XYZ file of C-alpha atoms in Angstrom:
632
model
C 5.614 36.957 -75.779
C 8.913 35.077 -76.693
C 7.743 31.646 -75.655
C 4.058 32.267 -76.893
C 5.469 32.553 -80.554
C 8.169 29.492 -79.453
C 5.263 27.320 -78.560
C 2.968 28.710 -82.090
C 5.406 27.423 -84.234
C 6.047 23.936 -82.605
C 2.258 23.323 -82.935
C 2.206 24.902 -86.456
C 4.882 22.181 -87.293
C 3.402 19.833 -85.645
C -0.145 20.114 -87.405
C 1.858 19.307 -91.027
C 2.453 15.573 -91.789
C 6.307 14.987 -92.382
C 5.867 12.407 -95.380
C 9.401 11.061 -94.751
C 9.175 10.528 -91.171
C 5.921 9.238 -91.968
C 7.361 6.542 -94.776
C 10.037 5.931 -92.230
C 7.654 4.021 -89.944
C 5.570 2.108 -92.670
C 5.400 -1.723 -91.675
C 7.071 -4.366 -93.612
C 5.271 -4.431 -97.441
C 1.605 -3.812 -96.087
C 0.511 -0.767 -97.656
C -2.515 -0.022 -94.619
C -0.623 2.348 -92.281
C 0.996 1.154 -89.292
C 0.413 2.051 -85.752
C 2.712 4.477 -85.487
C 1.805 5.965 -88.524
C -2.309 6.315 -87.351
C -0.656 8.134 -84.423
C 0.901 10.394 -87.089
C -2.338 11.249 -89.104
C -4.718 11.313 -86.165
C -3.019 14.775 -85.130
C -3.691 16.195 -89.168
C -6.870 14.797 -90.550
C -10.352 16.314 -89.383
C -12.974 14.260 -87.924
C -16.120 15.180 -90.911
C -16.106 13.686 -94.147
C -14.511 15.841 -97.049
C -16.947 17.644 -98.651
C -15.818 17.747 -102.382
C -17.984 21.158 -103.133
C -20.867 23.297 -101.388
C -24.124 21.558 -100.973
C -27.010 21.526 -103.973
C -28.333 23.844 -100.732
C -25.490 26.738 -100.784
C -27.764 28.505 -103.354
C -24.786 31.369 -102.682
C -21.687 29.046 -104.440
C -23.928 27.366 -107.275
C -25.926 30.432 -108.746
C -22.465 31.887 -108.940
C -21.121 29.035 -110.527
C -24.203 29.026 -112.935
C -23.562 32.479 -113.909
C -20.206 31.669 -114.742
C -19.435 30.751 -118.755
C -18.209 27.154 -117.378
C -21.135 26.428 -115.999
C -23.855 27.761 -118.565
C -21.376 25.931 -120.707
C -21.481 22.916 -118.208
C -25.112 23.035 -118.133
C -25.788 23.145 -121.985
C -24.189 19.931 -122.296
C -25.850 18.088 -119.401
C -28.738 19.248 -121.067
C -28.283 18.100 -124.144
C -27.927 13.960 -122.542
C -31.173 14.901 -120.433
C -33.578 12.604 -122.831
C -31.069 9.765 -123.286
C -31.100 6.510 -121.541
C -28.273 4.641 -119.326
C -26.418 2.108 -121.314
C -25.607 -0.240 -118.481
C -26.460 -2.983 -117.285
C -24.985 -4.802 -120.527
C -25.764 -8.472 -120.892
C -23.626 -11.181 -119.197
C -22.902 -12.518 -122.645
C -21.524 -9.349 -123.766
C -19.300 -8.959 -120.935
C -17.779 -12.703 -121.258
C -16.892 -11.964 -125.015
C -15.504 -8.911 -124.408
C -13.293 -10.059 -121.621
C -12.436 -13.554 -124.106
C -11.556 -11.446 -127.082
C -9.785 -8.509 -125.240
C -12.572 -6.169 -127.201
C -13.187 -2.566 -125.763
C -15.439 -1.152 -128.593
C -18.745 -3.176 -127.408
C -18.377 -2.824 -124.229
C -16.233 0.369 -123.127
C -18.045 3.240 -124.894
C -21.337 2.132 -123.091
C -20.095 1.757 -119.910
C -18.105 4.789 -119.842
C -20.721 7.257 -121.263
C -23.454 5.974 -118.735
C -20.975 7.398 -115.723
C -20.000 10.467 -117.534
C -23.511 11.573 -118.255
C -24.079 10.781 -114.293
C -21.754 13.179 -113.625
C -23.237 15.941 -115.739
C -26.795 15.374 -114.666
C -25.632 15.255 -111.004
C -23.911 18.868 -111.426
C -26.497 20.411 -113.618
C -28.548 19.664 -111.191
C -26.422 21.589 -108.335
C -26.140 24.293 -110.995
C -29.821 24.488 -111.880
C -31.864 23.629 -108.583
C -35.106 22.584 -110.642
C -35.375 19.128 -110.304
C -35.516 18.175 -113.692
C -32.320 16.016 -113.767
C -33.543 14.399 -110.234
C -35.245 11.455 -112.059
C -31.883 10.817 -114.272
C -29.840 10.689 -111.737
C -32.136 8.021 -110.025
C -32.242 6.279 -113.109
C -28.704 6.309 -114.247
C -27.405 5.547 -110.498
C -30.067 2.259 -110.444
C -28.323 1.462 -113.447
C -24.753 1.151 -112.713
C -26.460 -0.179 -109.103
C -27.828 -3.303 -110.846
C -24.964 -4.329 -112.604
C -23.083 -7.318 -111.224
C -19.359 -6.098 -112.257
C -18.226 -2.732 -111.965
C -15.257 -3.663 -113.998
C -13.857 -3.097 -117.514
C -14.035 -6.912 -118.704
C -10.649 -6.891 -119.636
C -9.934 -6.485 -116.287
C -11.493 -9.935 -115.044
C -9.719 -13.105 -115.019
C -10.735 -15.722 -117.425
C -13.139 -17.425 -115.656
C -14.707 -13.622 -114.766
C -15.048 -14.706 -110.880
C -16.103 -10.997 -110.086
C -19.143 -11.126 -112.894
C -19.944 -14.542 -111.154
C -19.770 -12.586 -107.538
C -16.780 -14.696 -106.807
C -15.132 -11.834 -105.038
C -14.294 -7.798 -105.412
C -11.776 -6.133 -107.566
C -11.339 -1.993 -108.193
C -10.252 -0.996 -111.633
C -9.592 2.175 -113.935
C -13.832 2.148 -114.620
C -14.887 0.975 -110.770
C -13.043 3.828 -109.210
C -15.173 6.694 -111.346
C -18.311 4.297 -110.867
C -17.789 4.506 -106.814
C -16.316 8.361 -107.105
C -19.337 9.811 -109.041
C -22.142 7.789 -106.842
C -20.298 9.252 -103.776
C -20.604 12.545 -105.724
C -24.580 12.112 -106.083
C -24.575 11.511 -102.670
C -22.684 14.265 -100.668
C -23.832 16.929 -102.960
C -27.672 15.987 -103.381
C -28.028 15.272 -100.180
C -32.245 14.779 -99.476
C -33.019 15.341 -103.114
C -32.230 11.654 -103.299
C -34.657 8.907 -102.088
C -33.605 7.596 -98.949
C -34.180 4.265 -100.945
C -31.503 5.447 -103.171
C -29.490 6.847 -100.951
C -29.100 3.368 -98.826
C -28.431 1.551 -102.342
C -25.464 3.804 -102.885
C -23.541 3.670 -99.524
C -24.113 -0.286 -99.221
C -22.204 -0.181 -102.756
C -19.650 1.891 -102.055
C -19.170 0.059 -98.732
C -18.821 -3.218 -100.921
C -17.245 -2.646 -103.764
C -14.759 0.059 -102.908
C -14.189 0.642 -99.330
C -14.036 -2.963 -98.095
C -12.322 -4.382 -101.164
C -9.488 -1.715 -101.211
C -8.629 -1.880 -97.344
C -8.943 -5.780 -97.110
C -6.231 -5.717 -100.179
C -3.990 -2.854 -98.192
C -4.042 -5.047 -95.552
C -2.612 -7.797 -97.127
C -5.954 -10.103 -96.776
C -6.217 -10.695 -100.515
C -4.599 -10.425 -104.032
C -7.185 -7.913 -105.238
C -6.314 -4.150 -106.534
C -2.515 -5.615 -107.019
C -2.302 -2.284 -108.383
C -1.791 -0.602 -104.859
C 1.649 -1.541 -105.355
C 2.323 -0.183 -108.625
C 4.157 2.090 -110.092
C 1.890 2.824 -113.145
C -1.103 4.744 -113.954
C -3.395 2.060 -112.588
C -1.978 3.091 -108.988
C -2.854 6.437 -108.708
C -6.111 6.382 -111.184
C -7.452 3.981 -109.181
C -6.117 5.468 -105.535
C -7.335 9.050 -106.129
C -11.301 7.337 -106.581
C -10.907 5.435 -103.673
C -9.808 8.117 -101.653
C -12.240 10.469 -102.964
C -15.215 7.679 -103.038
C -14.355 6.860 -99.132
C -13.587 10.238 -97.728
C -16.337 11.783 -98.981
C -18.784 9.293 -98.420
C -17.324 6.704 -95.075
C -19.342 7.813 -91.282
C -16.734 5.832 -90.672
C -13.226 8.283 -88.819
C -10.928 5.025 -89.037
C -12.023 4.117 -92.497
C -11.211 7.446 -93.741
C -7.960 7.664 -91.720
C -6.958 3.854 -93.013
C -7.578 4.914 -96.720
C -5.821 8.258 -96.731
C -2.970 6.493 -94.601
C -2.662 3.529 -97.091
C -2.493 5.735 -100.183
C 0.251 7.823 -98.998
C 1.780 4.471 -98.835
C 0.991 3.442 -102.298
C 1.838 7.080 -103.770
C 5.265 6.073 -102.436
C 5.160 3.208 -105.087
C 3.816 4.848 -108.104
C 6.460 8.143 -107.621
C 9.252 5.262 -107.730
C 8.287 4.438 -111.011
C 9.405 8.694 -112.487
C 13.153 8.941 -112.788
C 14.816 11.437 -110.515
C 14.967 13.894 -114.169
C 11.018 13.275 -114.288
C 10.941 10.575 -117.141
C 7.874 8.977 -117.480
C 8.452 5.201 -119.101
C 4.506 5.120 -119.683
C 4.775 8.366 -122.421
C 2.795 11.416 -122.557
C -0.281 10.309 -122.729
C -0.232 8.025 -119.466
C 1.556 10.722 -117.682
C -1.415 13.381 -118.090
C -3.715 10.529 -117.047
C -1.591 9.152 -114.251
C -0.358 11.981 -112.880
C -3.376 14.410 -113.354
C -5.211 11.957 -110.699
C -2.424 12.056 -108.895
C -2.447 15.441 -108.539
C -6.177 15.618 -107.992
C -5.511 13.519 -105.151
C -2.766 15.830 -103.741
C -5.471 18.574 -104.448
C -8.362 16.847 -102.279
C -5.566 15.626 -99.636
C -4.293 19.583 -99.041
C -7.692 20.748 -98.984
C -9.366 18.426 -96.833
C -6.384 18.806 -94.428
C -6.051 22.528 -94.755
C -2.678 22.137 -96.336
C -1.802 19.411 -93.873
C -1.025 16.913 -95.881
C 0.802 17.868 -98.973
C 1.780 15.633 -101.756
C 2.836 18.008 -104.132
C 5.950 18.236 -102.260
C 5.272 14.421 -100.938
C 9.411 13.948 -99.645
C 10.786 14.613 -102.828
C 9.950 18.466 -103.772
C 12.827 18.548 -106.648
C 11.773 15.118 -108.187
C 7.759 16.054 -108.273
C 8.689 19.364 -110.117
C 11.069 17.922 -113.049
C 7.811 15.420 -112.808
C 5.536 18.395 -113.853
C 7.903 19.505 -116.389
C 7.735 16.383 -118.043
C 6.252 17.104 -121.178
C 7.581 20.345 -122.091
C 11.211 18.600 -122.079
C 10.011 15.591 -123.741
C 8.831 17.245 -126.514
C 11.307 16.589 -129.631
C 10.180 19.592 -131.431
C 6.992 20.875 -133.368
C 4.748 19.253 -130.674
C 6.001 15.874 -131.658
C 7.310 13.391 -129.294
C 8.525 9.305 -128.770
C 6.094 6.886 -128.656
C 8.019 4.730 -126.758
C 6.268 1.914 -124.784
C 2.379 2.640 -125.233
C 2.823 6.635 -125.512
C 1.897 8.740 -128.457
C 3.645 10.922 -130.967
C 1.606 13.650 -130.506
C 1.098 16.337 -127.685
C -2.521 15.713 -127.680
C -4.568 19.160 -128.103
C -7.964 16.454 -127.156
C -8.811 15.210 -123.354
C -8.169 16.228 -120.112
C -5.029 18.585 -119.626
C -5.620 18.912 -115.636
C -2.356 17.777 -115.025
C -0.451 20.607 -116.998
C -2.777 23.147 -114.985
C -2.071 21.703 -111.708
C 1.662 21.313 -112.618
C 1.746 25.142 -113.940
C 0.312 25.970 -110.467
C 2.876 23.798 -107.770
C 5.551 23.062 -110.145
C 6.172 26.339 -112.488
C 5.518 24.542 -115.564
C 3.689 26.200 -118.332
C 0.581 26.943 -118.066
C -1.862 26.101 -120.615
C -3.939 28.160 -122.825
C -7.200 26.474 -122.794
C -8.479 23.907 -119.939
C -9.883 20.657 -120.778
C -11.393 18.718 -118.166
C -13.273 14.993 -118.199
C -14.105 14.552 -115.010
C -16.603 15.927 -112.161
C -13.861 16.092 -109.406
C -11.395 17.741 -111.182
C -14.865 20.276 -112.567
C -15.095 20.450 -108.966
C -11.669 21.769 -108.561
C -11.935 24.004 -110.928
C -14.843 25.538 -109.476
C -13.855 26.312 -106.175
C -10.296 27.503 -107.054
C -10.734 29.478 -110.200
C -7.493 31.341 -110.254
C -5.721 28.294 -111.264
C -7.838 27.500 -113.935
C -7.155 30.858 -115.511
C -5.956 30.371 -118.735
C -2.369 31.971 -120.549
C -3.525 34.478 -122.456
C 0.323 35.372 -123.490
C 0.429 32.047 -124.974
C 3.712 31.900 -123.767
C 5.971 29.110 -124.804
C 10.230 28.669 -124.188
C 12.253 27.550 -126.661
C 13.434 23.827 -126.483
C 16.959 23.445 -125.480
C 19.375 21.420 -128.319
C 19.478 18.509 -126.368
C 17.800 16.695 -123.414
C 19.079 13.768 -121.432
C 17.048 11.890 -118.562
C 20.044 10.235 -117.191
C 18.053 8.092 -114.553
C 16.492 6.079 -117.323
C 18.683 6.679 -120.337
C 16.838 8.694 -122.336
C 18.315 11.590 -125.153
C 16.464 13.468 -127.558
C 19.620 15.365 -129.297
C 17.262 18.681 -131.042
C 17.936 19.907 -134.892
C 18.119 23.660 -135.514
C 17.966 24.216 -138.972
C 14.768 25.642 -141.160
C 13.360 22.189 -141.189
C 14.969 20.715 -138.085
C 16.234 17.040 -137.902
C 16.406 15.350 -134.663
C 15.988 11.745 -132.643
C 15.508 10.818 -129.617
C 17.044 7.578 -128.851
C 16.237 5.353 -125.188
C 18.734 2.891 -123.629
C 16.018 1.966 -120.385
C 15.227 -1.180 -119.312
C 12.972 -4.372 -120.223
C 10.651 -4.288 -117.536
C 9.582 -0.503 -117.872
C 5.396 0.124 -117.746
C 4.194 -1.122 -120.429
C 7.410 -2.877 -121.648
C 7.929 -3.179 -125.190
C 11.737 -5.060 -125.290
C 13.253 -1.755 -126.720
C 16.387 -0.923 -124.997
C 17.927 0.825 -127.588
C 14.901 2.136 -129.583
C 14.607 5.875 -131.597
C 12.694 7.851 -133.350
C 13.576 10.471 -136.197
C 12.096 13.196 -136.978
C 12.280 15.681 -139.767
C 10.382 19.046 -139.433
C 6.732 17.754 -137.758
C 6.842 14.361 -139.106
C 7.643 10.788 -137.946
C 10.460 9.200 -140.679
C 11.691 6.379 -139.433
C 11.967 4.447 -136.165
C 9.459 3.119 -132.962
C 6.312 2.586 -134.520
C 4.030 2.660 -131.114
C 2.013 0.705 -129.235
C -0.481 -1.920 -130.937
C -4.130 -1.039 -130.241
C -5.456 -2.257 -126.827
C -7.182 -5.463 -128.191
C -6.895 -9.564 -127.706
C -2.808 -10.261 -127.595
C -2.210 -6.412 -127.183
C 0.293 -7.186 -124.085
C 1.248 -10.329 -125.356
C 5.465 -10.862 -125.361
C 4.354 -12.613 -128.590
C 3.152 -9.192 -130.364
C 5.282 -8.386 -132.354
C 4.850 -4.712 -132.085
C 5.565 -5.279 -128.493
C 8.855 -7.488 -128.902
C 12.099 -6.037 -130.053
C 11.551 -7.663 -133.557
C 9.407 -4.724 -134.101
C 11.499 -1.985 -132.970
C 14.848 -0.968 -134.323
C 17.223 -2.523 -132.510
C 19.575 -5.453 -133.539
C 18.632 -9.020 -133.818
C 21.280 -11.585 -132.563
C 21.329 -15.415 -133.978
C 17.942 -14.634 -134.230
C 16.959 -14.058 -130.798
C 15.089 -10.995 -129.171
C 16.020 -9.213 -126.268
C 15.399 -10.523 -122.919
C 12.663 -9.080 -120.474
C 13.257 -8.113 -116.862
C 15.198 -5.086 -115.129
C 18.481 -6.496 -115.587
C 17.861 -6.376 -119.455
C 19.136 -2.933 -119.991
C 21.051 -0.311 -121.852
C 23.754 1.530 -120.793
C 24.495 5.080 -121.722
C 28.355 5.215 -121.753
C 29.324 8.616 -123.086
C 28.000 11.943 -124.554
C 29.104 14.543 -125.796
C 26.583 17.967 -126.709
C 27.811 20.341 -128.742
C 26.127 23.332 -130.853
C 27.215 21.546 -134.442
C 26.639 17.510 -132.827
C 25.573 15.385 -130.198
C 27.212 11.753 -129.767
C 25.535 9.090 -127.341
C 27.349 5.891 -127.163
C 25.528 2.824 -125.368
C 26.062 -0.423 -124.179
C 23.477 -2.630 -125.880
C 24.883 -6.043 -124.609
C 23.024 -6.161 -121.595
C 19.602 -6.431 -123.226
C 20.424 -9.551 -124.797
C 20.853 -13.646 -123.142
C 23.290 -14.396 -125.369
C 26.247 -16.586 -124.147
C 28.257 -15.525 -127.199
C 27.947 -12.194 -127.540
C 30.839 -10.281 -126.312
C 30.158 -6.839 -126.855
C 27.312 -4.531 -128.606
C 27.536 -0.766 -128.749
C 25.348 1.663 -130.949
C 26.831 4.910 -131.233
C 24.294 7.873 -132.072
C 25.284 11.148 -134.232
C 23.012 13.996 -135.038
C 25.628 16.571 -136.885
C 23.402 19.143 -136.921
C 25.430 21.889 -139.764
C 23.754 22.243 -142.933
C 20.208 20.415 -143.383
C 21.271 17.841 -140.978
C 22.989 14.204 -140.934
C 21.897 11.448 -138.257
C 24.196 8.263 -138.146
C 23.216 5.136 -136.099
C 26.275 2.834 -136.093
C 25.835 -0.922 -134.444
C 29.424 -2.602 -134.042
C 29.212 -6.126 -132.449
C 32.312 -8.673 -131.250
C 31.226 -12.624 -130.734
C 33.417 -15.517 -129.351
C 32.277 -17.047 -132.440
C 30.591 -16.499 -135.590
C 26.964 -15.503 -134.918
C 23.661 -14.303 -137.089
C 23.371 -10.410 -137.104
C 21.065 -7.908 -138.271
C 19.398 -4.401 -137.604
C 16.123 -3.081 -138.367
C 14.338 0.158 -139.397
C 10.786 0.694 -138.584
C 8.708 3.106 -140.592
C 4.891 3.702 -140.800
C 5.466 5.753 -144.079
C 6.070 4.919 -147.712
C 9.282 3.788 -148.825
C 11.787 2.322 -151.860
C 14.362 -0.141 -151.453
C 16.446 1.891 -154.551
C 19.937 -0.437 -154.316
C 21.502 -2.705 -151.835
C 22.546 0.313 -149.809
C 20.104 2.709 -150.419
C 16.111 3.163 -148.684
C 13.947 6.269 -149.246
C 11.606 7.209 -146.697
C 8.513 9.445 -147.497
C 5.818 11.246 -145.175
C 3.261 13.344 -146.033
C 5.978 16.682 -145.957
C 9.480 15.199 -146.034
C 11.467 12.362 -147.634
C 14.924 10.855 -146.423
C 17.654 9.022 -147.744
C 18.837 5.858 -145.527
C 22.157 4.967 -146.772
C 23.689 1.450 -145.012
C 27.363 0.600 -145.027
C 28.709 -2.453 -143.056
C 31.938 -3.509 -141.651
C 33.220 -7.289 -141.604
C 30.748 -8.599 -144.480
C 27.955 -8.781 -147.135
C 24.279 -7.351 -146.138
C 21.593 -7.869 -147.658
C 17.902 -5.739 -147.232
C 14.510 -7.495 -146.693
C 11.045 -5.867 -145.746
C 7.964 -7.197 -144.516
C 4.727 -5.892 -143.073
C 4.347 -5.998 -139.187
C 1.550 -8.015 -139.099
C -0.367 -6.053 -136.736
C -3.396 -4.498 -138.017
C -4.182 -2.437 -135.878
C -1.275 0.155 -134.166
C -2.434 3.445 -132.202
C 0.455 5.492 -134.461
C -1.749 3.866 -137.387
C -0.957 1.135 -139.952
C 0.344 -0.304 -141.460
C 3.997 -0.672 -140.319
C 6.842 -2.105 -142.078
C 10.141 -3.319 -141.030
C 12.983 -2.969 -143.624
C 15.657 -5.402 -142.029
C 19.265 -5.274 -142.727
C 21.378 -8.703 -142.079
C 24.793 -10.121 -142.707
C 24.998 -12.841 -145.538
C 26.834 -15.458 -143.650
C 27.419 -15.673 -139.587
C 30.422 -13.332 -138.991
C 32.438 -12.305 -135.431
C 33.013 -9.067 -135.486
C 31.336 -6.343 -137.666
C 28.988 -3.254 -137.701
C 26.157 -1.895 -139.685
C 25.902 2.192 -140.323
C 22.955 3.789 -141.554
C 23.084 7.429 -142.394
C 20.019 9.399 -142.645
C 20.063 12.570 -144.827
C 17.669 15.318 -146.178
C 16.141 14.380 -149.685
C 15.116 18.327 -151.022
């Protein structure tokens, strides 16, 4: 009896994949698993496809589903599209201007709706069993068949060699394109035309399967983004996975995929700090993330719990990762938009990544779901326990202060009536989606933005240009050096030298010096002070040392209206709150300029001013203060 229950647990261990013995034996930089590795997942992935959900024929599962209020819900609105036509193909000449001028509004929209109204026909129909969404989904899928490029045009090169059929490329848009057909597929089963049917896995063999294992094996520079460590990677992994398993005869195909994105996941985790920071924001964590979690989800249950990426081989690291957003909050559901994040906790979109992260990682769990997608509908579906909402609407109170040490990262939290806090970055210059802000901060007073990053310009022609200047440290507030910028790369950093938390104050002291390629410059330090007694007093402090007399100058950023009152003095005014700025220097005159950032179009809104504050004459040594006070 002993040895029976000896030799039940060796197999039981044996049956789970050990992720870090399994990283241990990948090959070189190729992300398509090694030999040793196949050995590895032979003994944990089944030989069938992954079926996503029950059959349109498991009357059982989808008249219960029907009954339920997500799916009348679900229903209503597929209904509602059940008269409208597919907006795709979209002319050639459409797609070269959109790609030439970087612009998503007359193309995106289109393309986008056509698939999400695919997915809604395909699961009404599951839901409804009639037949009356049939000739949609034939229509819709012939659509998206017919066009040439599955791709966002933004995402072709210049000459658009994959609209000319040059060669193959999977993006953000292909992945759902290839996930949702595979979808249609699997879950209609005969209710398709064989015709149809044929059309589909041709497609899918094409465009997804053979273009994403070709590039994991090294054979091309296509889907770069396998070795990423931004959303791209595991948006675009989680639909190939999903598109393949579901849909490939093929055992090694399947095995290849699932083997190559455990790989890649290895990538894309790099790019969260030990502490869980997310150098993308809030917004591109709930979208890169929530797939990646939806791919963790598919993965476990495919595999009966053989494969688990929510531990992956760093359990402590994924769960500070699903707890990013509670501790990034600054307060009153406001938070940095550093890089191309957002200031708001968005109540609007898909929040599958908080349930998920409620679920594995003991976050909070929301009070209403939001989902866009089919496969995370699908999800929900078949595990509705976890998609029960918090009906205690129960919240924690945010700590005074927060650091992410891996990145450099404090938000230092006011506790007064109408609380007054920042949250200042050191970071890096070649962060996702890199914005030359190593030093960077936002203030803000009660729920309102005052003074500081101004966001990420809107995703149009230059929008990731080093040129922008929304994107370049001349539009942040950070200091500008004999008139140069900071310097982009990973060695262009800040350094977070001291801190010091207290109940009354919080002091961060940084090395700025880094960021900058300047031969002169022998030291830069900003020192941070949020003393938080009373209604509040934040102090930002730049003191500088040159080998010779050099240019100098700081900035602040605001989106809000403002008065340069004196040569000392700027007012700051939001919608609920005003601030006094008042600017003292050490080592010489200063003088105050403003100008408009002459970008019209930011996603914080616009426009955006920067008030800059400069030394007269060239000086060596010296330092600019700027105290920030309550104006009643």
């Amino acid at each position: 009896m002993i040895i029976a229950v000896f030799f039940a647990e060796i197999v039981q261990g044996q049956e789970k994949l050990n992720i870090s013995e399994y990283l241990k034996l990948k090959e070189n930089k190729i992300i398509s698993p090694s030999v040793k590795q196949i050995e590895m997942l032979k003994k944990v992935l089944p030989k069938q496809a992954f079926q996503p959900a029950p059959k349109i024929s498991d009357r059982v599962f989808w008249n219960k589903i029907a009954a339920t209020k997500s799916g009348k819900d679900y229903w209503e609105l597929a209904n509602s599209y059940i008269s409208t036509k597919p907006e795709v193909p979209i002319s050639d000449s459409i797609y070269r201007l959109a790609n030439k001028e970087g612009n998503r509004g007359i193309y995106k929209p289109r393309y986008y709706r056509t698939m999400e109204k695919l997915e809604y026909f395909i699961l009404a129909e599951c839901l409804e069993n009639k037949g009356r969404f049939l000739p949609q989904i034939e229509n819709f899928s012939n659509a998206i068949l017919s066009m040439k490029s599955w791709l966002h045009p933004n995402h072709d090169d210049n000459k658009n060699t994959v609209l000319e059929g040059k060669r193959m490329h999977i993006d953000l848009g292909a992945r759902k394109f290839g996930s949702v057909l595979a979808l249609a597929n699997c879950l209609l089963e005969n209710k398709l035309s064989s015709t149809l049917k044929e059309d589909i896995n041709s497609n899918l063999q094409r465009r997804i399967i053979d273009s994403y294992l070709t590039s994991t094996k090294g054979l091309d520079r296509s889907n770069s983004w396998i070795k990423s460590t931004s959303n791209w990677n595991s948006v675009c992994t989680s639909g190939v996975v999903l598109t393949t398993i579901t849909n490939s005869k093929n055992d090694e195909e399947r095995l290849l995929t699932i083997g190559a994105a455990i790989n890649s996941m290895e990538y894309y985790l790099s790019g969260f700090g030990d502490d869980g920071y997310c150098s993308e924001g809030l917004g591109y964590w709930g979208y890169g993330f929530g797939h990646y979690l939806y791919l963790a989800q598919i993965l476990y249950d495919y595999t009966d719990g053989n494969i688990n990426l929510f531990e992956f081989n760093y359990p402590e690291k994924l769960k500070n990762v699903g707890n990013f957003p509670e501790n990034f909050e600054i307060q009153n559901l406001r938070c940095a938009p550093f890089a191309d994040g957002v200031s708001r906790v968005s109540s609007k979109g898909s929040n599958f990544a908080n349930v998920l992260s409620a679920k594995y990682f003991g976050a909070i769990k929301p009070t209403e779901i939001r989902m866009e997608e089919a496969a995370e509908q699908l999800i929900a579906w078949q595990h509705p326990k976890m998609f029960e909402t918090n009906t205690n609407n129960t919240s924690s109170t945010l700590p005074d202060h927060t650091y992410f040490n891996d990145f450099g990262m404090v938000i230092s939290r006011g506790k007064q009536k109408i609380p007054f806090s920042i949250a200042v970055k050191a970071g890096h210059n070649a962060e996702n989606h890199n914005h030359s802000d190593v030093g960077t901060y936002v203030l803000v007073l009660g729920k309102d933005v005052m003074s500081g990053d101004i966001g990420a310009p809107s995703y149009t022609a230059g929008a990731f240009s080093e040129k922008n200047p929304a994107r370049s440290s001349w539009g942040h507030p950070v200091p500008m050096i004999d008139h140069k910028l900071q310097s982009n790369g990973k060695e262009y950093r800040g350094i977070i030298t001291k801190t010091n938390f207290s109940k009354d104050e919080d002091d961060i002291e940084m090395d700025l010096k880094p960021a900058y390629e300047i031969s002169n410059l022998e030291s830069l330090i900003r020192t941070v002070k949020n003393n938080k007694l009373d209604n509040g007093v934040i102090t930002i402090k730049d003191t500088f040392s040159a080998k010779k007399n050099i240019d100098f100058g700081i900035a602040m950023m605001t989106l809000n209206e403002y008065k340069i009152v004196d040569e000392n003095t700027v007012v700051l005014t939001s919608e609920n709150q005003k601030i006094k700025a008042e600017i003292t220097s050490n080592g010489g005159v200063i003088k105050i300029s403003d100008e408009l950032v002459p970008v019209k179009k930011l996603r914080e809104g616009a426009p955006a001013y920067r008030i800059g504050v400069d030394f007269v004459k060239p000086i060596k040594n010296g330092s600019i203060t700027v105290k920030y006070t309550l104006i009643k």
